[in-house]
Coordinates of C-alpha atoms in Angstrom, one line a residue:
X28 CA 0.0 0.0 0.0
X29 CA 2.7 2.4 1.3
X30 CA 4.5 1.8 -2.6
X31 CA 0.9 2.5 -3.7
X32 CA 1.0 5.8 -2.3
X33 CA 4.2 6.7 -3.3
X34 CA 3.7 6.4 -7.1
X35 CA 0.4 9.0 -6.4
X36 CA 3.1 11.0 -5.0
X37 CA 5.5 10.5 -7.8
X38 CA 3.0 11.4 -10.1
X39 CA 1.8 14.3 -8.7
X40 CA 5.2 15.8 -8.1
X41 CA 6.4 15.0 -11.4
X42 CA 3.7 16.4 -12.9
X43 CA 3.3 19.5 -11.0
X44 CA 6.7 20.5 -11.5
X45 CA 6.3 20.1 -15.9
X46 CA 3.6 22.8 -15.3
X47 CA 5.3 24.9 -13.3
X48 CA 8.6 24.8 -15.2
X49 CA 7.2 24.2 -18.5
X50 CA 7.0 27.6 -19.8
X51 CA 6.8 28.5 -23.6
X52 CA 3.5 25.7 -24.4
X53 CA 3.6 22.0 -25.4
X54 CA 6.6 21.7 -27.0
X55 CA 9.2 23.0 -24.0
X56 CA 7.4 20.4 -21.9
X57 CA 7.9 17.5 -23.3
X58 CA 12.1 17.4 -22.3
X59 CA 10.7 17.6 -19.1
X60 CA 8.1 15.5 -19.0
X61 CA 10.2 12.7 -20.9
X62 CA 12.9 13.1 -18.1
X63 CA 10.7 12.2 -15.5
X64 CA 9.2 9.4 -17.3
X65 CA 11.8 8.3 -18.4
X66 CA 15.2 9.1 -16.7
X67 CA 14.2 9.5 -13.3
X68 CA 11.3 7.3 -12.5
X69 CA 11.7 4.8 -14.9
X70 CA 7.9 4.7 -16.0
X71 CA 8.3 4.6 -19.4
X72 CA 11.1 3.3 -21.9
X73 CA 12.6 6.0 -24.4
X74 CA 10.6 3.7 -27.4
X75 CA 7.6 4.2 -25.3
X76 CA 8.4 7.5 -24.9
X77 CA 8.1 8.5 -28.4
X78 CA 5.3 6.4 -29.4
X79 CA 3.5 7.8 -27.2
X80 CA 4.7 11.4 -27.9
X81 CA 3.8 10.7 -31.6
X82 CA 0.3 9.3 -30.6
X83 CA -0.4 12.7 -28.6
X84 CA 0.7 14.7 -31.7
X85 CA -2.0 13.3 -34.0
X86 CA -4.7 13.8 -31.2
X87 CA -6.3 17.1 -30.9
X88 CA -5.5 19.1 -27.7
X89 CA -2.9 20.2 -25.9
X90 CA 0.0 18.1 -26.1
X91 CA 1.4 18.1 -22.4
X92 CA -1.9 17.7 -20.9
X93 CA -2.3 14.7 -22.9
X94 CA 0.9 13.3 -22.4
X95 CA 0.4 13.9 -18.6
X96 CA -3.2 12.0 -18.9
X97 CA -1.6 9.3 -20.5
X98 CA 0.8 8.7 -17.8
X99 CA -1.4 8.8 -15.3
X100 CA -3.5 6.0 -16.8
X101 CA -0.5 3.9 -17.4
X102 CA 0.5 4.3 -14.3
X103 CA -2.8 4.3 -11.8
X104 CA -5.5 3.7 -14.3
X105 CA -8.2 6.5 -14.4
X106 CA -7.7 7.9 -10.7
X107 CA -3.7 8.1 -12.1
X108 CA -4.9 10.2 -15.1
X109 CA -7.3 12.7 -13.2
X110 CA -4.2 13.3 -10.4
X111 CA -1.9 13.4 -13.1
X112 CA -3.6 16.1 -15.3
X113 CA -4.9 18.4 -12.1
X114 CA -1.3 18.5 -10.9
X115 CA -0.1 19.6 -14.4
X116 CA -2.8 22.2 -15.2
X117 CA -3.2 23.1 -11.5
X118 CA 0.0 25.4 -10.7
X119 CA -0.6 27.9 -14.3
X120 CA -4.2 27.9 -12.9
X121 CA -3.7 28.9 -9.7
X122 CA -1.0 31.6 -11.0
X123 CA -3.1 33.3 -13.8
X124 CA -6.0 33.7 -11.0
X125 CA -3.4 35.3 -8.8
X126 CA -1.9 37.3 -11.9
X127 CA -5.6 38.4 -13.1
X128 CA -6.5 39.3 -9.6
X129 CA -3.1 41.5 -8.7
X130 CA -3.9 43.1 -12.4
X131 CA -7.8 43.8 -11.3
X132 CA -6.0 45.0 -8.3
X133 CA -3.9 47.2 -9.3
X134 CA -5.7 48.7 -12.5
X135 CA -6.6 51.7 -10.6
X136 CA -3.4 52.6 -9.5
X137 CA -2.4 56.0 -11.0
X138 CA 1.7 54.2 -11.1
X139 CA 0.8 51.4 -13.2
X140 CA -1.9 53.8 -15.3
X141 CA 1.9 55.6 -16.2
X142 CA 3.6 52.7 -16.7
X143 CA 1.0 51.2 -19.2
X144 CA 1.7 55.2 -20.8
X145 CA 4.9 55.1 -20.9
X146 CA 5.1 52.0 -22.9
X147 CA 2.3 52.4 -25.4
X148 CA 4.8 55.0 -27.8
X149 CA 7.7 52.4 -27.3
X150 CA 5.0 50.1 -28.7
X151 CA 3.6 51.9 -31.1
X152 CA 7.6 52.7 -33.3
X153 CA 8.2 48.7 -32.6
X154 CA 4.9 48.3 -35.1
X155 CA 5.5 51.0 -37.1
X156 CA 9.2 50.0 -37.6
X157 CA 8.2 46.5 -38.2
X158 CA 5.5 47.7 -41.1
X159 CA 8.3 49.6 -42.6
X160 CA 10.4 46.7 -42.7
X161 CA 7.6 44.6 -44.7
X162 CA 6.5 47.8 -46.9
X163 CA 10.6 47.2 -47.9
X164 CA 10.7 44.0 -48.3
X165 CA 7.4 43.9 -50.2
X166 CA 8.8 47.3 -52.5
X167 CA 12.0 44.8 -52.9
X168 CA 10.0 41.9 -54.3
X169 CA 7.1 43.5 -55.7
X170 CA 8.2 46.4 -56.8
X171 CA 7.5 49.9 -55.5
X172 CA 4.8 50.7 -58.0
X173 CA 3.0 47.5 -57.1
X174 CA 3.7 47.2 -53.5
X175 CA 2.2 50.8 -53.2
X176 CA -0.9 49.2 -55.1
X177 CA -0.8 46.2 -52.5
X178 CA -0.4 48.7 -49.2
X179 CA -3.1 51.5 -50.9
X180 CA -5.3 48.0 -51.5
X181 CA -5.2 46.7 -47.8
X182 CA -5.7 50.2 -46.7
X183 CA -8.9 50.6 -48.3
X184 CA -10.0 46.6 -47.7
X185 CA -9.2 47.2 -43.9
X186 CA -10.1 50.9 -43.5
X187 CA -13.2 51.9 -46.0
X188 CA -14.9 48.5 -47.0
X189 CA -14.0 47.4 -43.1
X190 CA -13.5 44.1 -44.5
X191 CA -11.9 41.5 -41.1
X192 CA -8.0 41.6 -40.6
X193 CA -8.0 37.9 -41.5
X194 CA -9.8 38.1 -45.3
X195 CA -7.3 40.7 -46.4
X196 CA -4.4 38.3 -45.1
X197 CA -6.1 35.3 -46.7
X198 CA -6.2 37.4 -49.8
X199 CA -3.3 38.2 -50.0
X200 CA -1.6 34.7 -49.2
X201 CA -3.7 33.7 -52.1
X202 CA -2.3 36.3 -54.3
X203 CA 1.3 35.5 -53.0
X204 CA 0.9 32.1 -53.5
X205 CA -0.2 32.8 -57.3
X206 CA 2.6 35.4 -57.6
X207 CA 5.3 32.6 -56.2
X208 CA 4.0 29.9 -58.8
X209 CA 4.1 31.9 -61.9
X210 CA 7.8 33.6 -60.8
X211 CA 8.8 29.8 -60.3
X212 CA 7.1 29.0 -63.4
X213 CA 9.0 31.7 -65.3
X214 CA 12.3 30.6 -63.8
X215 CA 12.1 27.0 -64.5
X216 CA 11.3 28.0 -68.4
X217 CA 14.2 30.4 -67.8
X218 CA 16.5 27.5 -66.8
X219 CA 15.3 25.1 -69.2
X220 CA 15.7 27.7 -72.3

């Protein structure tokens, strides 16, 4: 009973410290989660490892919750995989309630009101340097005459038709995607010639 009880333990710990330390989503995760299961507790074989890990990646979700769930049911059956996935998700829960609450908190303050000011410009030149750099790059490929067409196009999609942020990109992937077909087209006659 007592070994029992120590494998909950295990279990728990191991995966309450993948979602404390696992920071960045899924993918930074797994390391960790496959060096528990693995390296230090012996749960799981590095073959078993990565079929499981590719298993996970064809399921929808998220990919260290599933992984966790799946561990947990190996492990302890279904009371393995409920402990398993509360002790992963638990911590970020508990810390975005705190986070959410110290920002409801502290909204009012007239010192954080200046601090949210005080960054906006710094914000605001990072976008506008980063549109200059794609208004380049698109002059450089395009052209300027047609990437003026292009950024006077979106302007009046986005601004006087108010057509959504993500029809314009889809448009324009479409277009690029056209554009990159008949330049490779051109190229490969080019070669051949």
């Amino acid at each position: 009973m007592k070994s029992t009880n120590n494998e909950y333990v295990q279990l728990a710990v191991a995966m309450c410290r993948t979602g404390i330390l696992g920071y960045g989503g899924g993918p930074s995760v797994i390391p960790l989660i496959r060096h528990d299961a693995v390296t230090r507790y012996g749960w799981l074989t590095d073959d078993e490892f990565g079929e499981t890990l590719a298993i996970a990646n064809a399921l929808p979700g998220p990919i260290a919750t599933k992984m966790a769930a799946y561990l947990g049911y190996k492990l302890k059956g279904v009371r393995g995989a409920i402990l398993s996935v509360l002790a992963h998700i638990l911590p970020s829960c508990i810390a975005m309630i705190a986070l959410l609450s110290a920002v409801n908190y502290l909204s009012g303050s007239k010192t954080v009101a200046g601090m949210i000011a005080a960054v906006s410009p710094v914000i605001a030149v990072m976008l506008g340097m980063m549109a200059y750099e794609f208004a380049q790059k698109a002059f450089k490929g395009l052209g300027k005459w047609i990437g003026t067409a292009f950024l006077v196009l979106a302007l009046v999609l986005l601004e006087v038709l108010h057509l959504h942020p993500a029809i314009v990109i889809v448009l324009y992937l479409g277009y690029g995607t056209v554009h990159y077909r008949i330049l490779a087209g051109k190229n490969k006659k080019g070669g051949t010639a």
